[in-house]
Short mmCIF file of C-alpha atoms in Angstrom, two decimals:
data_model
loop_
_atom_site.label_atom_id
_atom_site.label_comp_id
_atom_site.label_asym_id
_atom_site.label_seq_id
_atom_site.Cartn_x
_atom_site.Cartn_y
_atom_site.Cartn_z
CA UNK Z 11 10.64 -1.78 -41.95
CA UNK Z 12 10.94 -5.38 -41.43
CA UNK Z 13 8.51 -8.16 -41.99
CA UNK Z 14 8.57 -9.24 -38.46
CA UNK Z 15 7.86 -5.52 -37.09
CA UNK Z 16 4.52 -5.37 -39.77
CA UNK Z 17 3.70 -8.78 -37.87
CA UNK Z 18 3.59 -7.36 -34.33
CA UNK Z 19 2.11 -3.74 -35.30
CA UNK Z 20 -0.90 -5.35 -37.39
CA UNK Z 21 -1.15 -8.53 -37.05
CA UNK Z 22 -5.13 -8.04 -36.32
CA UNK Z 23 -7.12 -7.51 -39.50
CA UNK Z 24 -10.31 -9.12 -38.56
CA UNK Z 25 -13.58 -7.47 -37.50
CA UNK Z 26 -14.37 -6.15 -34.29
CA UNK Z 27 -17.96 -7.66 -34.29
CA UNK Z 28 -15.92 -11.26 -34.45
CA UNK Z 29 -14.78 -10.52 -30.89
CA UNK Z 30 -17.01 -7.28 -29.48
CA UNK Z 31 -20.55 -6.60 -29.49
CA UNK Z 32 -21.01 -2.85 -29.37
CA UNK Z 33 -22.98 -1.61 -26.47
CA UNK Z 34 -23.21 2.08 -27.49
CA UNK Z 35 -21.19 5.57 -26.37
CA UNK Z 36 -20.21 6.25 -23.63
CA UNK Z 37 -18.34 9.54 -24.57
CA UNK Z 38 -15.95 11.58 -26.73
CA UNK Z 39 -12.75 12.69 -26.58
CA UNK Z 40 -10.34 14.68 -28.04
CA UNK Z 41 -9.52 12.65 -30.97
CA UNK Z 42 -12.42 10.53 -31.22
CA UNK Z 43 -15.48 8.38 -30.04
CA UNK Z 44 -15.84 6.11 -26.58
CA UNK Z 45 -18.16 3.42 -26.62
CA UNK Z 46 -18.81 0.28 -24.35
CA UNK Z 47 -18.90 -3.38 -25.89
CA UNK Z 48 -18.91 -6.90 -24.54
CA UNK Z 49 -16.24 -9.36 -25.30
CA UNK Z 50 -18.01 -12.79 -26.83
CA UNK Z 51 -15.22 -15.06 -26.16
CA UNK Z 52 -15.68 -13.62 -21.91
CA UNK Z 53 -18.92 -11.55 -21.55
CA UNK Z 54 -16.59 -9.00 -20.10
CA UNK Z 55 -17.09 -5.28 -20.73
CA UNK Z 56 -14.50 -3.37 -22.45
CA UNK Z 57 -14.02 0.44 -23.69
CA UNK Z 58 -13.17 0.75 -27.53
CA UNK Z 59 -11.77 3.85 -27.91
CA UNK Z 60 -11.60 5.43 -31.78
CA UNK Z 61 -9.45 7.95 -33.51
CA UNK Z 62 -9.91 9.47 -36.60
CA UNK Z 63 -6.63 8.81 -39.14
CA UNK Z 64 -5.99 11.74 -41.33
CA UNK Z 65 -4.70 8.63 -43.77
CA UNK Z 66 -2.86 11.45 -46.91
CA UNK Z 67 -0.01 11.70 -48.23
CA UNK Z 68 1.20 14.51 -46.28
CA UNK Z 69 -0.14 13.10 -43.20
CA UNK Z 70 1.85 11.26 -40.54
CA UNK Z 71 -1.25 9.15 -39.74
CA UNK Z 72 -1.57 8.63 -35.70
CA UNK Z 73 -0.91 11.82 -33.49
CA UNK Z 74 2.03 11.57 -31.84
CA UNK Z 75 0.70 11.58 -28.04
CA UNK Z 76 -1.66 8.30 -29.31
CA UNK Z 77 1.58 6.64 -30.38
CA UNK Z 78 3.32 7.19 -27.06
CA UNK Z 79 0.23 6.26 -25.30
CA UNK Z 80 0.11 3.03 -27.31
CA UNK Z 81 3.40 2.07 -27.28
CA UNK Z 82 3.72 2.59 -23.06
CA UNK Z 83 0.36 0.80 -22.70
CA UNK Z 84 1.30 -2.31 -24.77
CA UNK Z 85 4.69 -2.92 -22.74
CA UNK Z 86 2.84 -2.04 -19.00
CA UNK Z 87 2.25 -4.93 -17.49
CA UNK Z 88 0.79 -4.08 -14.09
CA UNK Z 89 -2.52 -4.60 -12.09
CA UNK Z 90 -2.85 -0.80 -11.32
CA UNK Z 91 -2.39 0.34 -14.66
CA UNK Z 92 -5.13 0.07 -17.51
CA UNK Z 93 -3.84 -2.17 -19.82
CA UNK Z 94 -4.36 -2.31 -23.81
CA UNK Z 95 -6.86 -5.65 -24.86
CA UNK Z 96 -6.54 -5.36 -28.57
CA UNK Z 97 -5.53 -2.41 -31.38
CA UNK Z 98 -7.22 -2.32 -34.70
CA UNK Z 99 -6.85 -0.36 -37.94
CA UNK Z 100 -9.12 0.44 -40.34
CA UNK Z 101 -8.19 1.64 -43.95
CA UNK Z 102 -12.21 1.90 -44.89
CA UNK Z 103 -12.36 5.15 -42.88
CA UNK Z 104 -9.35 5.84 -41.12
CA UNK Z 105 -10.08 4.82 -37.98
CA UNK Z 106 -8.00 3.39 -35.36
CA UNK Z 107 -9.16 1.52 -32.50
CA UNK Z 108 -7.95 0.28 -28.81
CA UNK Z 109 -9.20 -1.94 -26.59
CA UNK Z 110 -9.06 -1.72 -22.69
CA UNK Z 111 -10.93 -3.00 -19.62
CA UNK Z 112 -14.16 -1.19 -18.74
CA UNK Z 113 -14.29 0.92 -15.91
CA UNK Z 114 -17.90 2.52 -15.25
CA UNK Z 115 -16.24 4.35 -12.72
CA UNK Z 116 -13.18 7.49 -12.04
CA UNK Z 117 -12.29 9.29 -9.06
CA UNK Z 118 -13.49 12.26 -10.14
CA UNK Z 119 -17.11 10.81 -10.84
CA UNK Z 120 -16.96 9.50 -7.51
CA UNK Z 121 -15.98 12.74 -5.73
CA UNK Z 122 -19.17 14.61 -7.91
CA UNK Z 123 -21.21 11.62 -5.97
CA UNK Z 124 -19.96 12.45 -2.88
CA UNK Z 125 -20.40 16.16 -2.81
CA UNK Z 126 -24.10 16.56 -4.50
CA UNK Z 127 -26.96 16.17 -2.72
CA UNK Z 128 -29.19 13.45 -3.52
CA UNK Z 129 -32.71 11.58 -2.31
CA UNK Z 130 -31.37 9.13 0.63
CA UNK Z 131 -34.33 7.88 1.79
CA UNK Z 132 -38.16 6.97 1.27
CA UNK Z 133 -39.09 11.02 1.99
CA UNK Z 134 -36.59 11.94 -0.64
CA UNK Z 135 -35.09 13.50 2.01
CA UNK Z 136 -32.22 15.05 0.15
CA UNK Z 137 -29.11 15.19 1.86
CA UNK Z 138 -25.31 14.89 0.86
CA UNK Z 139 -24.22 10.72 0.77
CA UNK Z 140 -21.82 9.56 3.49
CA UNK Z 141 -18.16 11.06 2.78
CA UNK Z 142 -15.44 7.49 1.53
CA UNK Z 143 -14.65 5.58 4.33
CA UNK Z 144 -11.31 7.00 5.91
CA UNK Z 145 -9.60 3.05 5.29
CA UNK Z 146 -11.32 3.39 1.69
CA UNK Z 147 -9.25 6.18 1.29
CA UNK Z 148 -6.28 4.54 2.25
CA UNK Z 149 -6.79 1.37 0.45
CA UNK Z 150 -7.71 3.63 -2.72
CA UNK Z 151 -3.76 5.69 -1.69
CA UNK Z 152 -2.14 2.49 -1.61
CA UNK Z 153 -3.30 0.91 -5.15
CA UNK Z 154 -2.29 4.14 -6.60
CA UNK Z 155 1.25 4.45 -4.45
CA UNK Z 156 1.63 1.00 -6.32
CA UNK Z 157 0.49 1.95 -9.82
CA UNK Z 158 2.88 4.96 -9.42
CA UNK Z 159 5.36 3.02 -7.86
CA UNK Z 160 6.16 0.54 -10.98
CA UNK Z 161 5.79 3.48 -13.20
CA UNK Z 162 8.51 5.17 -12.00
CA UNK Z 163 10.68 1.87 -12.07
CA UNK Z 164 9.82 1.39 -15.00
CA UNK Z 165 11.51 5.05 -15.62
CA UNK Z 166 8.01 6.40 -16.70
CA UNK Z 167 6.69 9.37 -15.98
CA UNK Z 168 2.81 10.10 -16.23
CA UNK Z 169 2.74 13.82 -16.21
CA UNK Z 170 -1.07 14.07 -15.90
CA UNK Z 171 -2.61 12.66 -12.70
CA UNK Z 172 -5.79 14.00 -12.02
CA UNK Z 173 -9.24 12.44 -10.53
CA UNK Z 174 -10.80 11.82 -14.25
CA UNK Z 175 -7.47 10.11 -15.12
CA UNK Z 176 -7.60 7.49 -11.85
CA UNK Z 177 -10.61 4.71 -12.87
CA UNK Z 178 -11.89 2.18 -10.82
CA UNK Z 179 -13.08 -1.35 -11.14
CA UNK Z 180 -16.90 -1.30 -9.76
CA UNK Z 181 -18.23 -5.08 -11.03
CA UNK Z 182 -16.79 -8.47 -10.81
CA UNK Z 183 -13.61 -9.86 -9.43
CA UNK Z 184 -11.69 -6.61 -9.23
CA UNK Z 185 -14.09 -4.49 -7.94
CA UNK Z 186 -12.60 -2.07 -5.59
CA UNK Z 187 -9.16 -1.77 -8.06
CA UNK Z 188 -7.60 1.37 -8.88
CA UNK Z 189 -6.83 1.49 -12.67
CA UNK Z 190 -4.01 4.34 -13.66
CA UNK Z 191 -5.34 5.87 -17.32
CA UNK Z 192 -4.67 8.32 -20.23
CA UNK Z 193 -0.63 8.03 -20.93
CA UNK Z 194 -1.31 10.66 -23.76
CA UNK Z 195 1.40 12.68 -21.92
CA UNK Z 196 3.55 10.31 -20.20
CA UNK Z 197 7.22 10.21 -20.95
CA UNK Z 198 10.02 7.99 -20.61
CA UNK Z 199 12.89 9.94 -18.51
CA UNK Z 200 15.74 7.97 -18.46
CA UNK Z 201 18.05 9.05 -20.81
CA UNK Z 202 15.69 11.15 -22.73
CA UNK Z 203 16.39 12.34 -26.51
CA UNK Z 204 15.31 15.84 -25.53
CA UNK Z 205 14.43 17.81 -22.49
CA UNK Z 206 11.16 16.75 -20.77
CA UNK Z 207 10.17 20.57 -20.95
CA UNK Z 208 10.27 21.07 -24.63
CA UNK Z 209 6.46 19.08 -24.59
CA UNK Z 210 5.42 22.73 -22.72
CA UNK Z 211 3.55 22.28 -20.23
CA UNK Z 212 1.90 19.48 -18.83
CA UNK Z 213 -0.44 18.34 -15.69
CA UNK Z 214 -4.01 19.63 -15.01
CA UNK Z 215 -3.01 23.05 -13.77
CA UNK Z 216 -5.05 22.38 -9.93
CA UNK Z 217 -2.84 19.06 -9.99
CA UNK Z 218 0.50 20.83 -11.28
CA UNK Z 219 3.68 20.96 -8.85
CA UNK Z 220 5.51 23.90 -7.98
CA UNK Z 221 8.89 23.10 -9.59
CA UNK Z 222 6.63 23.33 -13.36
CA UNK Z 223 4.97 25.96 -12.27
CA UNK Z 224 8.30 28.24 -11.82
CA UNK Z 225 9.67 26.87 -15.36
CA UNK Z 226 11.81 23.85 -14.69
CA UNK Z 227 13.68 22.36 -17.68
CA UNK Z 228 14.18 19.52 -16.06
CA UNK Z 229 12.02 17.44 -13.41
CA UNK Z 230 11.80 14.33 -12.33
CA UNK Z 231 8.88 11.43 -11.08
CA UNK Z 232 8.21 13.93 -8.01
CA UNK Z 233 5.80 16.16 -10.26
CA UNK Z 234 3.78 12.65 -10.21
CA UNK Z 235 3.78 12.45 -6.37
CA UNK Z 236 2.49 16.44 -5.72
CA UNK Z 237 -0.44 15.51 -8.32
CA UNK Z 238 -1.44 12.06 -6.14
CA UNK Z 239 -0.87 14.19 -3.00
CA UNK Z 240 -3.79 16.56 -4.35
CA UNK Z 241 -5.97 13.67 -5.04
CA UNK Z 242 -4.98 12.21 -1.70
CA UNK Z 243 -6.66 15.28 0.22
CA UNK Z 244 -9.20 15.72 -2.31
CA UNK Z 245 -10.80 12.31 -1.60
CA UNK Z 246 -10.85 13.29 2.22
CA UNK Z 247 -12.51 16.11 1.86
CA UNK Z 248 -13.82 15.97 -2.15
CA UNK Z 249 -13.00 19.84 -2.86
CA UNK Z 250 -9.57 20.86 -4.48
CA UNK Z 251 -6.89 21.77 -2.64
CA UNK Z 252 -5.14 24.23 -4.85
CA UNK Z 253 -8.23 25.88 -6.89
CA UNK Z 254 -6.58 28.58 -8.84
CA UNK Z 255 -7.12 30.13 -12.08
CA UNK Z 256 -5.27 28.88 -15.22
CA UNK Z 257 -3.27 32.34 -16.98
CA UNK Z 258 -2.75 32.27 -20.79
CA UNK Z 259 0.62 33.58 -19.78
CA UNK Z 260 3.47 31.09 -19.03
CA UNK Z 261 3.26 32.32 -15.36
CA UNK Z 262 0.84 31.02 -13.69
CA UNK Z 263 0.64 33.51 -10.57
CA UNK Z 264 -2.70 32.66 -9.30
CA UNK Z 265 -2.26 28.93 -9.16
CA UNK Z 266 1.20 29.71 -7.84
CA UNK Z 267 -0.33 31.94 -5.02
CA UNK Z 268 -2.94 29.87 -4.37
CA UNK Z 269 -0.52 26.66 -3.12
CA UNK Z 270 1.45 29.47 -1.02
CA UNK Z 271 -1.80 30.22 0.89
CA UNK Z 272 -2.29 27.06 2.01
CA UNK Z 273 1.91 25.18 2.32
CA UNK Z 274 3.12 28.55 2.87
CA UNK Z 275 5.95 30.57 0.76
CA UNK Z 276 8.81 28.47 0.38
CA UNK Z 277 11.93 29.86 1.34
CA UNK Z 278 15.53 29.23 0.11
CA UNK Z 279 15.94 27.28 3.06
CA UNK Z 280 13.02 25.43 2.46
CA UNK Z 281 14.03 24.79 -1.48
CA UNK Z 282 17.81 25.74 -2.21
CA UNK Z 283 17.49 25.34 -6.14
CA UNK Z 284 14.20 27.87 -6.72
CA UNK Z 285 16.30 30.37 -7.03
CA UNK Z 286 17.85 28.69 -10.23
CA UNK Z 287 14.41 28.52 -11.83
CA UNK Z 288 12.83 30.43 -14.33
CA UNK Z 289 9.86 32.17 -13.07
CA UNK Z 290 11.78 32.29 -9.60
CA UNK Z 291 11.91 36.34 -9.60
CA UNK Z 292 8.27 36.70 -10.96
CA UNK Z 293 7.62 34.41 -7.60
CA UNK Z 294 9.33 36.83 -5.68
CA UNK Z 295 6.44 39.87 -6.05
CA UNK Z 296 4.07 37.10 -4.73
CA UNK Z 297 3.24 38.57 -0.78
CA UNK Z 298 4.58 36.10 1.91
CA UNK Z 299 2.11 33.92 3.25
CA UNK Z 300 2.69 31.48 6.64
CA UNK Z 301 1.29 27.70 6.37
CA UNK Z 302 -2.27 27.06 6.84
CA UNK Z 303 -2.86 23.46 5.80
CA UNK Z 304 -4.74 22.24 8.72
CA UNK Z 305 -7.61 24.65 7.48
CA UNK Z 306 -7.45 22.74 4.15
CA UNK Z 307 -7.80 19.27 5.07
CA UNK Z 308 -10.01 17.40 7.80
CA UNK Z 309 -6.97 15.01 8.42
CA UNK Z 310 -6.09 15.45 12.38
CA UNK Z 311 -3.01 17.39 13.32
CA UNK Z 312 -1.08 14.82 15.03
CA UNK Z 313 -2.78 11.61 12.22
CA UNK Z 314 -0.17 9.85 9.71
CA UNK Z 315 -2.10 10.45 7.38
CA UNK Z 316 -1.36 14.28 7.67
CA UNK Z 317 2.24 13.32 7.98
CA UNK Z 318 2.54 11.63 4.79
CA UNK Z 319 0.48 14.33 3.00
CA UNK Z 320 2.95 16.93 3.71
CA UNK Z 321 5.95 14.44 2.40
CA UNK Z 322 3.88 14.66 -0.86
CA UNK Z 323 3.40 17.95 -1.14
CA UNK Z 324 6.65 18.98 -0.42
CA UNK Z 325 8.13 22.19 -2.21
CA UNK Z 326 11.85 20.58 -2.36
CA UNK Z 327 11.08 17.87 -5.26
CA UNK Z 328 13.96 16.15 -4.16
CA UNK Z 329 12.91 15.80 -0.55
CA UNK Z 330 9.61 14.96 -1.32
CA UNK Z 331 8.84 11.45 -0.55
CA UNK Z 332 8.97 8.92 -3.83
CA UNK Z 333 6.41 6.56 -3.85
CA UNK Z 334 8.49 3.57 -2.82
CA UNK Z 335 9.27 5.38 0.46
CA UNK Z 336 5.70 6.01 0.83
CA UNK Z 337 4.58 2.75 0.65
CA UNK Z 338 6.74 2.20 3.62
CA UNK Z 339 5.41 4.73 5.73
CA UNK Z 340 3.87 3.66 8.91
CA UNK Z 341 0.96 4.77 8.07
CA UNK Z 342 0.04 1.86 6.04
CA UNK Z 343 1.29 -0.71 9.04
CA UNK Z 344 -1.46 0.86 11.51
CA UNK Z 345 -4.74 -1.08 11.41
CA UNK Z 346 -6.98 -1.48 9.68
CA UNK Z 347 -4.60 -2.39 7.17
CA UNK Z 348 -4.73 -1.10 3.17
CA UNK Z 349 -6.72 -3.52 1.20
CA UNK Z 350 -5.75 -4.04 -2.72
CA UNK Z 351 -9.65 -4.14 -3.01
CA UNK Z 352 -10.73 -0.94 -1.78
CA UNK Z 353 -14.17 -1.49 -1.07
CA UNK Z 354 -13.29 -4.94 0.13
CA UNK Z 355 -16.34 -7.00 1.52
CA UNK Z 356 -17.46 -4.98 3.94
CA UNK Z 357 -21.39 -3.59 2.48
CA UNK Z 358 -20.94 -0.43 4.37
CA UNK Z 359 -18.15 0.94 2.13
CA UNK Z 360 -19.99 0.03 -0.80
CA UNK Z 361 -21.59 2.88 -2.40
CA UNK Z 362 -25.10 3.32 -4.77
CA UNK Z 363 -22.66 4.69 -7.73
CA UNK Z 364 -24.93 5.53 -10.24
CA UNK Z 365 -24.35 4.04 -13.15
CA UNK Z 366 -22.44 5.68 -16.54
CA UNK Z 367 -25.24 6.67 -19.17
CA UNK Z 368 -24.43 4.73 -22.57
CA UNK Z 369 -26.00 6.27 -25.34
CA UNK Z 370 -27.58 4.24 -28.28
CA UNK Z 371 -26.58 5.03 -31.63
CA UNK Z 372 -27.72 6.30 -34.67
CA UNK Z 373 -28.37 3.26 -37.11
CA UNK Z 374 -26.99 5.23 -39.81
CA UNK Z 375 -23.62 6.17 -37.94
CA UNK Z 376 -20.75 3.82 -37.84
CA UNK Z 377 -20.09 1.17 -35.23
CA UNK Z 378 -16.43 0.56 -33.86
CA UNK Z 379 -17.59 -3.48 -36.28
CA UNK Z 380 -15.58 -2.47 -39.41
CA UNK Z 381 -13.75 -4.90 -41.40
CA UNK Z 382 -10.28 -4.26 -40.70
CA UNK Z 383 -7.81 -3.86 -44.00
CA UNK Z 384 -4.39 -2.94 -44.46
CA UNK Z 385 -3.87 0.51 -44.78
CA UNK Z 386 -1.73 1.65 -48.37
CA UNK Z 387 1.76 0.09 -47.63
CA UNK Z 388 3.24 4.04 -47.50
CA UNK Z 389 0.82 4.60 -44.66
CA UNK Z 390 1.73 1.20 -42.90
CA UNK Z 391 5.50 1.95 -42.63
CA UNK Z 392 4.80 5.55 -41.35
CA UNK Z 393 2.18 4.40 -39.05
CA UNK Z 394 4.35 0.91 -37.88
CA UNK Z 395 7.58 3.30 -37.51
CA UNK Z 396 5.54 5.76 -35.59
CA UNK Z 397 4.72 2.70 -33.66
CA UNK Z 398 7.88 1.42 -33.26
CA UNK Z 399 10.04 4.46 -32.69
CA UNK Z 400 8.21 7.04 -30.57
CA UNK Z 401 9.37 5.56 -27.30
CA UNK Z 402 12.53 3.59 -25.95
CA UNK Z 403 10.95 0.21 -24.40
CA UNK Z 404 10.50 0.63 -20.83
CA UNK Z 405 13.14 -1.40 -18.65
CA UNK Z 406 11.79 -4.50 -16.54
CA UNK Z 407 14.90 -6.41 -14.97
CA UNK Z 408 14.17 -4.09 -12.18
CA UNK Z 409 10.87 -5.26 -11.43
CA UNK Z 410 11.44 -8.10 -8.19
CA UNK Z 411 7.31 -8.66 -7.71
CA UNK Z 412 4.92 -10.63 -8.83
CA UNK Z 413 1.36 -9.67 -9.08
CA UNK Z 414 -0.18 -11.30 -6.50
CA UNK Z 415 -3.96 -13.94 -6.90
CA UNK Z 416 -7.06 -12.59 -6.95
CA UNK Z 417 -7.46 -15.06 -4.26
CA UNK Z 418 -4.27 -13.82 -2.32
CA UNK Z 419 -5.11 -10.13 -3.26
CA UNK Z 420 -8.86 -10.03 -1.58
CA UNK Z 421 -7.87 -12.21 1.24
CA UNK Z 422 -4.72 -10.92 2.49
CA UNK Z 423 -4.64 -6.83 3.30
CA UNK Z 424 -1.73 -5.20 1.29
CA UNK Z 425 1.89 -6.00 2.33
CA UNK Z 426 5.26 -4.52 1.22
CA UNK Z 427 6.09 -7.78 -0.70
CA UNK Z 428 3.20 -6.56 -3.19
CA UNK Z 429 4.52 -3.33 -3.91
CA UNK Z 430 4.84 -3.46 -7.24
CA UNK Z 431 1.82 -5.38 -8.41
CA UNK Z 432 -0.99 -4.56 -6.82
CA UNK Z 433 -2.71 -1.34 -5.24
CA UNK Z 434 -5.69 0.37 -4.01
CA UNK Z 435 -8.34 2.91 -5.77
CA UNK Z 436 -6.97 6.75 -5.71
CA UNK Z 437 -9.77 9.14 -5.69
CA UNK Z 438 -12.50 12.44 -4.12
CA UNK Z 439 -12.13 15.61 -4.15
CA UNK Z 440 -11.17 17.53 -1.24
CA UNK Z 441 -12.68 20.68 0.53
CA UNK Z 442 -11.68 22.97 3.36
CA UNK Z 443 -15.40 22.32 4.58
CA UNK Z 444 -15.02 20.78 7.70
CA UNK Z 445 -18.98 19.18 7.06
CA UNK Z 446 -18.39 19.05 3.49
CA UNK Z 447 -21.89 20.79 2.84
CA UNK Z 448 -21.19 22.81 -0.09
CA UNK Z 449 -23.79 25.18 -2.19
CA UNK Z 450 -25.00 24.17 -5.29
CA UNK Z 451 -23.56 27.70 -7.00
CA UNK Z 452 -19.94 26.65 -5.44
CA UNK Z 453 -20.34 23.05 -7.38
CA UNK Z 454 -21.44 24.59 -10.23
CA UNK Z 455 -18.59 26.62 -10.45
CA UNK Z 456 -15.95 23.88 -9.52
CA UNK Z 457 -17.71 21.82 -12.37
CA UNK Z 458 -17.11 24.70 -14.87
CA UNK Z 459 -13.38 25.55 -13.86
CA UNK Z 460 -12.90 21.79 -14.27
CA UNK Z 461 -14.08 21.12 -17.72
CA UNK Z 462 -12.06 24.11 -18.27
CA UNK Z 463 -9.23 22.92 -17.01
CA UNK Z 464 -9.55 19.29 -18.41
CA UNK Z 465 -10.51 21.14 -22.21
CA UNK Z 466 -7.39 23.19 -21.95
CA UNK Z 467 -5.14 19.67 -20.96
CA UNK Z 468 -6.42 18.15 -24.30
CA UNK Z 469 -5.90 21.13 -26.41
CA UNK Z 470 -1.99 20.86 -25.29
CA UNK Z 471 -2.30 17.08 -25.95
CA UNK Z 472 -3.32 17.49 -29.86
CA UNK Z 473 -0.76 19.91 -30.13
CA UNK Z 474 1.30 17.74 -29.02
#
């Protein structure tokens, strides 16, 4: 390992208290804690997220979905994509720190808002909270179209879009920005040193297109496209579309089922290469169900919106739209326009989000304020070369934008020249309610399958 690749990897050895003042947790994830701090040099909130090093001799050091995480986060340069502030070791106790904006707020938060019933007025009347704004919505489509958009020019992959992954800027100049998170299963697909398939199986299972669901070795950015095409109708109506149950078997016949319900059973027509897939004759024993989408969505029959729902969620992968072609559909040239602020500055589609609880800790327990030292040089040049080899560096020459000014950005609704830079906030769930009252037993049990769901995605990730 060079001298000059030690440099870039850990060049930061100082203390996090020199830079951050811890706020307290905010949560906990699969590998290890979240918690909230303010940046002296800026006042500006930020998330430090820390992992637990298993820093042995027979241990590789960071698990290999962080590394790929890291290393797509560091060379992402784009307004709808979290990007990475800082990354810290810390030999004392193996941990391992990174740095990124703070983002109170994720879609999925925001659909739980929308959908519970809370105190509206000075009666404590309670009542369900006005449903997003339909140009919300499309603002929120757009910033994520664009996230996606120089993703998959980048030749990136994200492989787990969901509503929890989607955050949103809520305070200062970016408020109303949709924020694309959690690369812990993204991929780089062009050229790839093995087949995307051998990581097994990947994308929330309610968010999961068809073509992975029948066993395809090989798929493309359109997986990316079904999963924002769920979130799409599940901000309009903040249920689920596709709300099946997750099989311990590689099949996944109910979630399968489920999608044919409501898009219909795909025919060979409708999909020429099914046929070629594994799970294509387990498919088969599936009864034959006719469309029914209009009964899932409160989009109008004849609305563009509809129109460019149904290009997402497309069986075909490659007929379904990409997100470049989406960005031109004419949906997004009738007014009012997309903003690249969402909530732009209009009070009535702001929204009382209450705010994330931050937990104070335990005096005894450890704050993310360590002195950072370098780790034993054998567990430097496996950590640096975990670093440094786990991904290809994304290509750029491609990229033609430039992200536009704040200024420009909150002024000006979004155009096609911003493409590539800038988008709008993704997010709510959807539900075949057409008044979107739903029972507090039915959220209870959407909130269990879920956390189910979501527990299940991380287990594959530390596997991983």
């Amino acid at each position: 390992m060079t001298s000059r690749l030690k440099e870039k990897t850990f060049k930061k050895y100082k203390t996090l208290d020199q830079r951050y003042e811890t706020i307290g947790r905010i949560g906990e994830g699969a590998y290890g804690i979240v918690r909230v701090a303010r940046e002296l040099s800026s006042s500006h909130r930020v998330a430090v997220k820390s992992f637990k090093l298993k820093l042995t001799r027979e241990s590789e050091g960071i698990p290999f979905s962080i590394c790929r995480e890291i290393n797509l986060l560091k060379e992402l340069d784009h307004q709808n994509i979290l990007k990475v502030k800082d990354i810290v070791l810390d030999k004392s106790d193996g941990s391992f720190y990174m740095v990124t904006p703070y983002c109170k707020l994720d879609l999925e938060k925001m659909l739980n808002y929308h959908k519970k019933q809370i105190p509206l007025d000075a009666n404590q009347t309670r009542r369900l909270p006005p449903k997003l704004d339909r140009n919300v919505i499309k603002s929120m489509l757009y910033q994520m179209l664009c996230g996606l958009n120089y993703l998959h020019r980048a030749w990136v992959i994200h492989r787990d879009l969901k509503p929890a992954n989607i955050l949103i800027h809520d305070e200062g100049t970016e408020r109303g920005v949709i924020k694309v998170a959690d690369f812990g299963l993204a991929r780089i697909f062009k050229d790839p040193l093995r087949k995307l398939s051998d990581d097994g199986p990947v994308v929330t299972i309610w968010y999961r297109a068809p073509e992975l669901l029948l066993g395809a070795k090989h798929y493309t950015p359109a997986v990316d496209i079904w999963s924002l095409g769920c979130i799409f109708n599940e901000l309009v109506t903040t249920k689920p579309i596709f709300e099946g149950r997750e099989s311990k078997e590689a099949f996944q016949r109910d979630q399968l089922e489920t999608i044919f319900k409501i898009l219909g059973t795909p025919s060979e027509e409708d999909w020429p290469e099914m046929k070629d897939l594994e799970f294509y004759k387990l498919m088969t024993h599936i009864p034959h169900y006719p469309p029914n989408l209009e009964q899932h969505t409160e989009l109008p029959s004849d609305s563009l919106e509809l129109d460019l729902l149904k290009r997402m969620l497309c069986y075909d992968p490659t007929k379904r739209i990409t997100a470049a072609e989406a960005l031109k559909h004419p949906l997004f040239d009738q007014k009012p326009v997309a903003y690249m602020y969402c909530f732009g500055s209009d009070k009535r589609l702001s929204y009382n989000y209450p705010d994330q609880p931050i937990y104070s800790e335990n005096v005894a327990q450890r704050p993310p304020n360590a002195v950072q030292q370098p780790l034993p040089q054998s567990n430097v040049q496996s950590v640096a070369q975990q670093l440094a080899t786990t991904h290809q560096k994304p290509h750029h020459h491609h990229h033609h934008h430039q992200a536009p000014s704040q200024q420009q950005t909150q002024q000006q609704p979004a155009t096609e020249q911003t493409v590539s830079s800038s988008s709008n906030l993704p997010q709510t769930k959807q539900s075949s309610s057409s008044n979107g009252v739903e029972s507090k037993q039915q959220q209870q049990q959407t909130d269990k399958k879920r956390k189910k769901s979501t527990k299940e995605t991380n287990s594959k990730k530390k596997k991983m």
